[in-house]
């Protein structure tokens, strides 16, 4: 079955996707959102790739080096055996800063025999919009384009450069390397230096993972998901990307193809909450600084999303020359959703600010800035919560009174009040509590549909929506609340399809969705767990884990029939929700064992 059988490597500056046969089919340099160098993922003919070709006698397997983001692809034919260790260098320097250059290294490790292979090195710069010329120089192979704008990449290697450019068969008898970078190197790379970079990068990721608590259940899944979320964080500004790709379709052959290489306030804030719960404070600290930098004016409304370098204008355009993933056009860069109004983002951000202030106490760096932002958020929400918006799913047509948006407006006030309590700001508490109560009553009165027997997608609607499941997570209702239990059961009955969930079933701007939104299934699993259906929740969870790719990675969507992964990849939303579910199950097992020991 065709699937997104890719691993991701990266260094919190950019990333690359490598197929299970060792082909780099997606890579943007120097940064995540730069034009592609390799884009075979979006056009098999002209996109460009960096492939390792072996004959049919080779067995190819792939895995991550444990607790790292170093991807190992193994090629074995009888006694002839070698591995490629793919990574983007990232490690701490003596001055405390990080070495994270815009480059990737392919370290060829000789295991045994005399394995042979050829290389197809075919960079197509600037999204393959013009012609890329490749030249052999004394120290490197240079690839450049002048057509759209001038751009270059450089390949350094211990192999014969002519053999690489001409795809001549090579025999491996010792360790070798290839380094492809955006910049010309001042210090000539060698196999020894590539090996040192590999070891330093390995130590960095092992140290990073060591900060994550160990869980009795699903520890490997939690670890891999946490490492993936870290890869989607952009060190320079603190932004967190929704995914590393653009235009992977929600459904093959349809037009729901979007660029996800941006920072959505909602997605990023949810990621930060989970990653900081795992003990990674620096990621949270950098993200909060990113938010502070975005809001110089106290009354300035937040956009739903920004560029990773804090860009506010994300003009959407299509790349007509690219065929699209499996022929799914259009390929888009930029994202027109940036100017949408979505009232939920304030509550999600306020939730993160509150969590960080609890964790790091009021001595938190930038505490005064965060209090100023808190007051600004309350002012904006107080003046806008009664308005309709586009909702979490970014409907591109009419505005509605979405239940999820109202719940998160309530959350904004609730967390702001809690922050005010921490800081002893009683006059603010007295002013804000009536607004919180008014929003809650509005939800209670208008979001519930007696005929359906559930809280529905929007006021006056009969349509169900998986986002409503998060009412309990944010504390708007309790898990034992009768209305909430009925809502969970109604959503399971109406939106579940062979163990996977629709976001919603009502037709949106592009018709009825035909694939499952992975995060919604995780939300449903969590909700089942919370209302006491723990056995059913665990069955759903273990089945869903089986739909990941060969490396335990998830994209945005899963096809209901074939179970193939669809949508942008890897998806931060999916992996943060996986972690939340896995931690709940792990904690439950620990609690059960503690109770058993007390009974003995």
Coordinates of C-alpha atoms in Angstrom, one line a residue:
X1 CA 0.0 0.0 0.0
X2 CA 1.2 3.5 -0.8
X3 CA 1.8 5.4 2.4
X4 CA 3.8 8.2 3.9
X5 CA 6.6 5.9 4.7
X6 CA 9.1 8.6 5.6
X7 CA 11.3 9.4 8.5
X8 CA 12.1 13.0 9.5
X9 CA 15.4 14.4 10.4
X10 CA 16.1 18.0 11.4
X11 CA 17.9 20.4 13.7
X12 CA 15.2 22.9 14.8
X13 CA 16.2 25.1 11.8
X14 CA 15.0 22.9 8.9
X15 CA 14.0 19.3 8.2
X16 CA 14.1 16.6 5.6
X17 CA 11.9 13.6 4.8
X18 CA 13.7 10.3 3.9
X19 CA 11.8 7.4 2.4
X20 CA 12.1 3.8 3.7
X21 CA 14.5 3.1 0.9
X22 CA 16.8 6.0 1.8
X23 CA 15.6 8.6 -0.7
X24 CA 15.5 12.3 0.4
X25 CA 12.2 13.4 -1.2
X26 CA 11.6 16.6 0.7
X27 CA 14.1 19.2 2.0
X28 CA 13.9 23.0 2.3
X29 CA 17.1 25.0 3.0
X30 CA 18.2 27.1 4.8
X31 CA 15.0 27.0 6.9
X32 CA 11.7 25.1 7.2
X33 CA 9.8 27.5 5.1
X34 CA 12.4 28.1 2.4
X35 CA 11.9 27.0 -1.1
X36 CA 12.6 23.3 -1.6
X37 CA 15.9 21.7 -2.7
X38 CA 14.2 18.3 -3.1
X39 CA 10.5 18.0 -3.7
X40 CA 9.9 14.5 -5.3
X41 CA 7.2 14.3 -2.6
X42 CA 5.2 16.8 -4.6
X43 CA 6.2 15.8 -8.1
X44 CA 7.8 12.5 -8.9
X45 CA 9.2 13.7 -12.2
X46 CA 10.6 17.2 -11.7
X47 CA 10.6 17.6 -7.9
X48 CA 14.2 16.4 -7.3
X49 CA 15.6 13.8 -4.9
X50 CA 18.7 12.4 -3.3
X51 CA 18.4 8.6 -3.8
X52 CA 20.5 5.5 -2.9
X53 CA 20.1 2.8 -5.6
X54 CA 20.8 -0.8 -4.8
X55 CA 19.9 -4.0 -6.8
X56 CA 16.9 -6.2 -5.8
X57 CA 19.0 -8.6 -3.7
X58 CA 19.3 -6.0 -0.9
X59 CA 17.0 -6.1 2.1
X60 CA 16.3 -2.5 3.2
X61 CA 15.2 -1.7 6.8
X62 CA 14.9 1.6 8.6
X63 CA 14.7 2.7 12.2
X64 CA 15.7 5.6 14.4
X65 CA 18.8 5.3 16.6
X66 CA 17.0 4.9 20.0
X67 CA 16.1 8.2 21.7
X68 CA 17.5 10.3 18.9
X69 CA 16.4 11.9 15.6
X70 CA 19.2 10.1 13.7
X71 CA 17.6 7.9 11.0
X72 CA 19.4 4.7 10.1
X73 CA 18.6 2.9 6.8
X74 CA 20.2 -0.5 6.6
X75 CA 21.1 -2.2 3.2
X76 CA 21.9 -5.9 3.4
X77 CA 22.6 -8.6 0.7
X78 CA 24.2 -11.7 2.1
X79 CA 27.5 -10.6 3.6
X80 CA 27.4 -7.2 1.9
X81 CA 26.0 -4.8 4.5
X82 CA 26.1 -1.1 5.1
X83 CA 24.1 1.6 6.9
X84 CA 23.3 5.2 6.2
X85 CA 23.0 7.4 9.3
X86 CA 21.1 10.5 8.2
X87 CA 20.9 13.6 10.4
X88 CA 21.1 17.3 10.5
X89 CA 23.8 18.4 12.9
X90 CA 22.6 19.9 16.2
X91 CA 24.7 20.1 19.4
X92 CA 25.6 22.5 22.2
X93 CA 28.7 24.5 21.7
X94 CA 31.1 25.5 24.5
X95 CA 29.5 29.0 24.8
X96 CA 26.1 27.4 25.5
X97 CA 24.7 28.2 22.0
X98 CA 23.7 25.5 19.5
X99 CA 25.5 24.5 16.4
X100 CA 22.6 23.9 13.9
X101 CA 23.9 24.7 10.3
X102 CA 21.6 24.5 7.3
X103 CA 22.9 21.2 6.2
X104 CA 22.4 17.4 6.3
X105 CA 24.9 14.7 6.6
X106 CA 24.7 11.1 5.2
X107 CA 27.2 9.0 7.1
X108 CA 27.9 5.7 5.3
X109 CA 28.8 3.0 7.8
X110 CA 30.5 -0.1 6.4
X111 CA 29.3 -3.2 8.3
X112 CA 30.7 -6.1 6.2
X113 CA 31.5 -7.4 2.8
X114 CA 31.7 -5.2 -0.3
X115 CA 28.3 -3.7 -0.8
X116 CA 27.7 -1.6 -3.9
X117 CA 25.2 1.1 -4.8
X118 CA 24.8 4.2 -7.0
X119 CA 23.6 7.7 -6.0
X120 CA 21.0 9.8 -7.8
X121 CA 21.8 13.3 -6.7
X122 CA 19.3 15.6 -8.3
X123 CA 18.6 18.9 -6.5
X124 CA 15.9 21.1 -8.1
X125 CA 16.2 24.5 -6.4
X126 CA 13.4 27.0 -5.8
X127 CA 10.6 24.5 -5.9
X128 CA 11.9 23.2 -9.2
X129 CA 10.6 26.4 -10.9
X130 CA 13.7 26.8 -13.1
X131 CA 16.6 24.7 -14.3
X132 CA 19.2 23.6 -11.7
X133 CA 22.8 23.2 -13.1
X134 CA 25.2 21.0 -11.3
X135 CA 29.0 21.4 -11.6
X136 CA 32.0 19.5 -10.2
X137 CA 34.5 21.8 -8.5
X138 CA 37.8 21.0 -6.7
X139 CA 36.3 20.6 -3.2
X140 CA 32.6 20.1 -3.8
X141 CA 29.7 19.6 -6.2
X142 CA 27.8 22.9 -6.7
X143 CA 24.2 23.1 -7.8
X144 CA 22.7 26.4 -8.8
X145 CA 19.8 28.1 -10.5
X146 CA 19.4 31.6 -12.0
X147 CA 16.0 31.3 -13.5
X148 CA 13.6 32.5 -10.8
X149 CA 16.2 33.8 -8.5
X150 CA 19.8 32.9 -7.8
X151 CA 20.3 30.0 -5.3
X152 CA 22.9 27.4 -4.6
X153 CA 23.6 24.2 -2.6
X154 CA 26.9 22.5 -2.1
X155 CA 27.7 18.8 -1.7
X156 CA 30.9 17.7 0.0
X157 CA 31.9 14.0 0.0
X158 CA 34.6 11.4 0.5
X159 CA 33.3 9.5 -2.6
X160 CA 34.4 10.2 -6.1
X161 CA 32.5 13.3 -7.2
X162 CA 32.3 12.2 -10.9
X163 CA 30.7 8.9 -9.8
X164 CA 28.1 10.7 -7.8
X165 CA 27.1 13.2 -10.5
X166 CA 27.0 10.5 -13.1
X167 CA 25.3 7.9 -10.9
X168 CA 28.2 5.4 -11.4
X169 CA 28.1 2.3 -9.2
X170 CA 30.2 2.7 -6.0
X171 CA 31.7 0.0 -3.8
X172 CA 31.8 0.6 0.0
X173 CA 34.9 -0.8 1.8
X174 CA 35.2 1.8 4.6
X175 CA 33.1 4.5 6.3
X176 CA 32.4 7.5 4.0
X177 CA 30.2 10.6 4.1
X178 CA 28.2 13.1 2.1
X179 CA 27.3 16.6 3.4
X180 CA 24.8 18.8 1.6
X181 CA 24.7 22.3 2.8
X182 CA 23.2 25.7 1.9
X183 CA 26.6 27.4 2.5
X184 CA 30.1 26.9 1.2
X185 CA 32.2 25.4 4.1
X186 CA 35.2 27.4 5.3
X187 CA 36.6 24.3 6.9
X188 CA 36.7 21.4 4.5
X189 CA 34.5 18.5 5.7
X190 CA 36.1 15.0 6.2
X191 CA 34.8 11.6 7.1
X192 CA 36.3 12.1 10.6
X193 CA 34.6 15.4 11.1
X194 CA 31.3 14.0 9.8
X195 CA 31.7 11.2 12.4
X196 CA 32.3 13.7 15.2
X197 CA 29.2 15.7 14.1
X198 CA 27.2 12.4 14.2
X199 CA 28.4 11.6 17.7
X200 CA 27.8 15.1 19.0
X201 CA 24.3 15.1 17.5
X202 CA 23.6 11.8 19.1
X203 CA 24.7 13.0 22.5
X204 CA 22.5 16.1 22.1
X205 CA 19.4 14.1 21.4
X206 CA 20.1 11.5 24.2
X207 CA 20.6 14.4 26.7
X208 CA 17.3 16.0 25.5
X209 CA 15.4 12.7 25.8
X210 CA 16.9 12.1 29.2
X211 CA 14.9 15.2 30.5
X212 CA 11.7 13.4 29.5
X213 CA 10.2 11.3 32.3
X214 CA 10.1 7.5 31.8
X215 CA 6.6 6.0 31.6
X216 CA 5.6 2.5 32.4
X217 CA 3.3 2.2 29.4
X218 CA 3.8 3.4 25.9
X219 CA 7.2 5.0 26.8
X220 CA 8.6 4.5 23.3
X221 CA 5.6 6.1 21.6
X222 CA 5.8 9.1 24.0
X223 CA 9.5 9.5 23.4
X224 CA 9.2 9.4 19.6
X225 CA 6.4 11.8 19.6
X226 CA 8.2 14.2 21.9
X227 CA 11.3 14.0 19.7
X228 CA 9.1 14.8 16.7
X229 CA 7.5 17.8 18.3
X230 CA 11.0 19.1 19.2
X231 CA 12.0 18.8 15.5
X232 CA 9.0 21.0 14.6
X233 CA 10.2 23.8 16.9
X234 CA 12.2 26.6 15.3
X235 CA 15.0 27.5 17.6
X236 CA 15.7 31.0 16.3
X237 CA 12.4 32.6 17.3
X238 CA 10.6 30.0 19.4
X239 CA 7.9 29.3 16.8
X240 CA 6.4 25.8 16.5
X241 CA 5.4 24.5 13.1
X242 CA 2.1 22.6 12.5
X243 CA 4.0 20.2 10.2
X244 CA 7.2 20.1 8.0
X245 CA 5.4 19.9 4.6
X246 CA 3.1 21.7 2.3
X247 CA 0.2 20.4 0.2
X248 CA 0.0 16.8 1.2
X249 CA -3.7 16.3 0.6
X250 CA -6.3 15.3 3.1
X251 CA -7.8 13.1 0.4
X252 CA -6.0 11.9 -2.7
X253 CA -7.0 13.8 -5.8
X254 CA -8.9 16.5 -4.0
X255 CA -8.1 20.2 -3.3
X256 CA -7.7 20.3 0.5
X257 CA -4.0 20.9 0.2
X258 CA -2.4 23.5 2.5
X259 CA 1.0 24.8 3.5
X260 CA 1.6 23.9 7.2
X261 CA 5.1 25.3 7.6
X262 CA 3.8 28.1 9.8
X263 CA 3.1 28.7 13.5
X264 CA -0.6 28.4 14.4
X265 CA -1.1 30.0 17.8
X266 CA -3.6 27.2 18.6
X267 CA -1.4 24.2 17.6
X268 CA 1.8 25.6 18.9
X269 CA 0.3 26.5 22.3
X270 CA -1.1 23.0 22.7
X271 CA 2.3 21.6 21.8
X272 CA 4.1 23.8 24.3
X273 CA 1.7 22.7 27.1
X274 CA 2.5 19.1 26.5
X275 CA 6.2 19.5 25.9
X276 CA 6.6 21.6 29.1
X277 CA 4.7 18.9 31.0
X278 CA 7.4 16.5 29.9
X279 CA 10.0 18.8 31.5
X280 CA 11.3 20.7 28.5
X281 CA 11.2 24.3 29.8
X282 CA 13.4 25.9 27.2
X283 CA 11.0 25.2 24.4
X284 CA 8.2 26.8 26.4
X285 CA 10.3 29.8 27.4
X286 CA 11.3 30.5 23.8
X287 CA 7.7 30.2 22.6
X288 CA 6.4 32.6 25.2
X289 CA 9.1 35.1 24.0
X290 CA 7.9 34.5 20.5
X291 CA 4.4 35.5 21.6
X292 CA 5.6 38.6 23.5
X293 CA 7.6 39.7 20.4
X294 CA 4.4 39.4 18.3
X295 CA 2.3 41.7 20.6
X296 CA 4.0 45.0 21.0
X297 CA 0.6 46.7 21.3
X298 CA -1.6 45.7 24.2
X299 CA -4.8 46.0 22.3
X300 CA -3.5 44.3 19.1
X301 CA -5.5 41.3 18.1
X302 CA -3.6 38.1 17.6
X303 CA -3.6 36.5 14.1
X304 CA -4.4 32.8 14.2
X305 CA -1.0 32.1 12.6
X306 CA 2.3 33.7 11.8
X307 CA 5.4 32.9 9.8
X308 CA 8.2 31.2 11.8
X309 CA 10.2 34.4 11.6
X310 CA 7.2 36.4 13.0
X311 CA 5.9 37.3 9.5
X312 CA 2.3 38.6 9.6
X313 CA 1.5 38.4 5.9
X314 CA 1.4 34.9 4.6
X315 CA 0.2 35.4 1.0
X316 CA -1.1 32.2 -0.5
X317 CA -0.1 31.2 -4.1
X318 CA -0.1 28.0 -6.1
X319 CA 2.8 26.3 -7.9
X320 CA 1.1 25.2 -11.1
X321 CA 4.2 23.5 -12.5
X322 CA 4.2 20.8 -9.8
X323 CA 1.9 17.8 -10.2
X324 CA 1.1 17.4 -6.5
X325 CA 1.4 14.4 -4.2
X326 CA 0.0 11.5 -6.2
X327 CA -1.4 14.0 -8.7
X328 CA -3.3 16.0 -6.0
X329 CA -3.2 19.6 -7.2
X330 CA -2.8 22.4 -6.3
X331 CA 0.5 22.8 -4.6
X332 CA 0.2 25.8 -2.3
X333 CA 2.8 28.0 -0.6
X334 CA 1.7 30.6 1.9
X335 CA -1.7 30.3 3.7
X336 CA -4.7 32.6 3.2
X337 CA -6.1 31.6 6.6
X338 CA -3.8 34.0 8.3
X339 CA -6.4 36.8 8.2
X340 CA -9.3 34.7 9.6
X341 CA -10.9 35.5 12.9
X342 CA -10.9 32.6 15.3
X343 CA -11.8 33.5 18.9
X344 CA -10.6 30.2 20.4
X345 CA -6.8 31.1 20.1
X346 CA -7.0 33.5 23.1
X347 CA -8.2 30.8 25.5
X348 CA -5.6 28.3 24.3
X349 CA -2.8 30.8 24.7
X350 CA -4.0 32.0 28.1
X351 CA -4.1 28.3 29.2
X352 CA -0.4 28.0 28.3
X353 CA 0.5 31.3 30.0
X354 CA -1.2 30.1 33.2
X355 CA 0.4 26.7 33.1
X356 CA 3.9 28.2 32.7
X357 CA 3.3 30.7 35.6
X358 CA 2.3 27.8 37.8
X359 CA 5.3 25.7 36.8
X360 CA 7.9 28.4 36.9
X361 CA 6.3 30.5 39.7
X362 CA 5.8 34.3 39.4
X363 CA 9.6 34.7 39.0
X364 CA 9.1 33.5 35.5
X365 CA 11.1 35.4 33.0
X366 CA 9.0 38.1 31.4
X367 CA 6.3 37.8 34.1
X368 CA 5.4 41.5 33.7
X369 CA 5.1 41.1 29.9
X370 CA 2.8 38.1 30.4
X371 CA 0.6 39.9 32.9
X372 CA 0.2 42.7 30.4
X373 CA -0.7 40.2 27.7
X374 CA -3.2 38.5 30.1
X375 CA -5.0 41.9 30.6
X376 CA -4.9 42.5 26.9
X377 CA -6.4 39.1 26.1
X378 CA -9.2 39.6 28.6
X379 CA -10.0 43.0 27.0
X380 CA -10.1 41.5 23.5
X381 CA -12.2 38.5 24.6
X382 CA -14.6 40.6 26.7
X383 CA -15.3 42.7 23.6
X384 CA -15.5 39.9 21.1
X385 CA -16.8 36.7 22.7
X386 CA -20.3 37.4 21.5
X387 CA -19.2 37.6 17.9
X388 CA -19.3 34.7 15.4
X389 CA -16.0 33.5 13.9
X390 CA -14.5 30.9 11.5
X391 CA -13.9 28.3 14.2
X392 CA -11.1 25.8 14.8
X393 CA -11.6 24.2 11.4
X394 CA -11.1 27.4 9.5
X395 CA -14.3 27.4 7.5
X396 CA -13.6 29.7 4.6
X397 CA -17.3 30.8 4.2
X398 CA -19.7 32.1 6.7
X399 CA -19.0 32.9 10.4
X400 CA -20.9 31.0 13.1
X401 CA -21.2 30.9 16.9
X402 CA -19.0 27.8 17.3
X403 CA -19.2 26.0 20.6
X404 CA -15.5 25.4 20.7
X405 CA -14.7 29.1 20.3
X406 CA -17.1 30.0 23.1
X407 CA -15.6 27.3 25.4
X408 CA -12.1 28.8 24.8
X409 CA -13.4 32.3 25.4
X410 CA -14.5 31.0 28.8
X411 CA -11.1 29.4 29.2
X412 CA -9.4 32.7 28.5
X413 CA -11.3 34.4 31.4
X414 CA -10.9 31.4 33.7
X415 CA -7.1 31.2 33.3
X416 CA -6.8 35.0 33.5
X417 CA -8.6 34.9 36.8
X418 CA -6.3 32.2 38.1
X419 CA -3.3 34.2 37.1
X420 CA -4.8 37.3 38.9
X421 CA -5.3 35.1 42.0
X422 CA -1.6 34.1 41.9
X423 CA -0.6 37.8 41.6
X424 CA -3.1 39.0 44.2
X425 CA -4.9 41.3 41.8
X426 CA -8.3 41.1 43.5
X427 CA -9.8 44.1 41.7
X428 CA -9.3 42.3 38.4
X429 CA -10.8 39.1 39.8
X430 CA -13.9 41.0 40.8
X431 CA -14.2 42.6 37.4
X432 CA -13.6 39.4 35.4
X433 CA -15.6 36.8 37.3
X434 CA -19.0 38.0 36.1
X435 CA -17.8 37.9 32.5
X436 CA -16.7 34.3 32.9
X437 CA -20.0 33.4 34.5
X438 CA -21.9 35.0 31.6
X439 CA -19.9 33.1 28.9
X440 CA -20.5 29.8 30.8
X441 CA -24.2 30.4 31.0
X442 CA -24.3 31.3 27.3
X443 CA -22.7 28.0 26.4
X444 CA -25.0 26.1 28.7
X445 CA -28.1 27.7 27.3
X446 CA -27.2 27.8 23.5
X447 CA -24.7 25.1 22.7
X448 CA -26.8 22.2 24.0
X449 CA -29.3 20.7 21.6
X450 CA -32.0 18.7 23.4
X451 CA -33.2 17.0 20.2
X452 CA -29.7 15.7 19.5
X453 CA -28.9 15.1 23.1
X454 CA -25.5 16.7 22.9
X455 CA -23.5 19.9 22.7
X456 CA -23.3 20.6 19.0
X457 CA -20.9 22.3 16.6
X458 CA -22.4 25.7 16.8
X459 CA -25.4 27.5 18.3
X460 CA -28.7 26.3 16.8
X461 CA -27.0 23.5 14.9
X462 CA -27.8 19.8 14.9
X463 CA -24.3 18.9 13.6
X464 CA -21.8 17.2 15.9
X465 CA -18.1 18.2 16.1
X466 CA -15.2 16.4 17.7
X467 CA -13.7 19.7 19.0
X468 CA -16.5 19.9 21.5
X469 CA -14.9 16.9 23.3
X470 CA -12.3 19.3 24.6
X471 CA -14.9 21.0 26.9
X472 CA -13.8 18.7 29.7
X473 CA -10.0 19.1 29.0
X474 CA -10.3 22.8 29.5
X475 CA -12.4 22.6 32.6
X476 CA -15.6 24.0 31.3
X477 CA -17.5 20.9 32.3
X478 CA -16.6 17.9 34.5
X479 CA -16.2 14.4 33.1
X480 CA -19.1 13.2 35.2
X481 CA -21.4 15.9 33.9
X482 CA -24.4 14.1 32.4
X483 CA -24.5 16.4 29.4
X484 CA -20.8 15.8 28.7
X485 CA -21.2 12.0 28.9
X486 CA -24.2 12.2 26.5
X487 CA -22.1 14.3 24.1
X488 CA -19.2 11.9 24.1
X489 CA -21.5 9.0 23.4
X490 CA -23.4 10.9 20.7
X491 CA -20.1 11.9 19.0
X492 CA -18.9 8.3 19.1
X493 CA -22.1 7.1 17.5
X494 CA -22.3 9.8 14.8
X495 CA -18.7 10.6 13.9
X496 CA -16.9 7.3 14.5
X497 CA -16.2 5.2 11.4
X498 CA -14.3 1.9 11.9
X499 CA -12.5 3.2 15.0
X500 CA -11.6 6.6 13.4
X501 CA -13.3 9.9 13.8
X502 CA -14.6 12.6 11.4
X503 CA -14.0 16.1 12.6
X504 CA -17.6 16.7 11.6
X505 CA -19.9 15.3 9.0
X506 CA -21.7 18.4 7.8
X507 CA -20.5 19.6 4.4
X508 CA -17.9 22.4 4.6
X509 CA -16.5 24.7 1.8
X510 CA -15.1 21.6 0.0
X511 CA -17.9 19.0 0.5
X512 CA -18.1 16.1 2.9
X513 CA -14.8 15.0 4.4
X514 CA -13.7 11.5 3.4
X515 CA -10.7 11.0 5.7
X516 CA -10.4 10.9 9.4
X517 CA -8.6 13.8 11.3
X518 CA -6.2 11.9 13.5
X519 CA -6.2 14.3 16.4
X520 CA -10.0 13.9 16.7
X521 CA -9.6 10.2 17.3
X522 CA -7.1 10.8 20.1
X523 CA -9.5 13.4 21.6
X524 CA -12.3 10.8 21.5
X525 CA -10.1 8.2 23.2
X526 CA -9.2 10.7 25.9
X527 CA -12.9 11.5 26.4
X528 CA -13.8 7.8 26.7
X529 CA -11.0 7.4 29.3
X530 CA -12.2 10.4 31.3
X531 CA -15.9 9.3 31.5
X532 CA -14.8 5.9 32.8
X533 CA -14.8 3.8 29.5
X534 CA -11.2 2.9 30.0
X535 CA -11.1 -0.5 28.4
X536 CA -12.8 0.8 25.3
X537 CA -10.5 3.8 25.2
X538 CA -7.4 1.5 25.4
X539 CA -8.7 -0.7 22.6
X540 CA -9.2 2.3 20.3
X541 CA -5.8 3.7 21.3
X542 CA -3.9 0.5 20.5
X543 CA -5.7 0.1 17.2
X544 CA -4.9 3.7 16.3
X545 CA -1.2 3.3 17.1
X546 CA -1.2 0.4 14.6
X547 CA -2.0 2.9 11.8
X548 CA 1.2 4.9 12.2
X549 CA 4.0 4.5 9.7
X550 CA 6.9 2.1 10.1
X551 CA 8.6 4.6 12.4
X552 CA 5.7 5.4 14.6
X553 CA 5.0 8.7 12.9
X554 CA 1.5 10.2 12.1
X555 CA 0.3 12.7 9.6
X556 CA -2.8 14.9 9.9
X557 CA -5.3 12.4 8.4
X558 CA -6.0 8.7 7.9
X559 CA -8.1 7.3 5.1
X560 CA -11.2 5.5 6.5
X561 CA -11.0 2.6 4.1
X562 CA -7.3 1.9 3.4
X563 CA -5.9 3.3 6.6
X564 CA -3.1 5.1 4.7
X565 CA -1.7 8.3 6.2
X566 CA -2.8 11.5 4.5
X567 CA -2.3 15.2 5.0
X568 CA 0.8 17.1 6.1
X569 CA 3.5 15.2 7.8
X570 CA 4.6 14.7 10.5
X571 CA 1.7 16.5 12.2
X572 CA 2.3 18.2 15.6
X573 CA -1.4 18.0 16.5
X574 CA -1.4 14.2 16.1
X575 CA 1.7 13.7 18.2
X576 CA 0.8 16.0 21.0
X577 CA -2.6 14.2 21.4
X578 CA -0.9 10.8 21.3
X579 CA 1.3 11.9 24.2
X580 CA -1.7 13.1 26.2
X581 CA -3.5 9.8 25.7
X582 CA -0.4 7.7 26.5
X583 CA 0.3 9.6 29.7
X584 CA -3.3 9.1 30.9
X585 CA -3.0 5.3 30.3
X586 CA 0.4 5.1 31.9
X587 CA -0.7 7.1 35.0
X588 CA -3.8 4.9 35.3
X589 CA -1.7 1.7 35.3
X590 CA 0.6 3.2 38.0
X591 CA -2.4 4.2 40.1
X592 CA -4.0 0.7 39.8
X593 CA -0.7 -0.9 40.9
X594 CA -0.4 1.4 43.9
X595 CA -4.0 0.5 44.9
X596 CA -3.2 -3.2 44.5
X597 CA -0.2 -2.9 46.7
X598 CA -2.2 -1.1 49.4
X599 CA -4.8 -3.9 49.4
X600 CA -2.1 -6.6 49.9

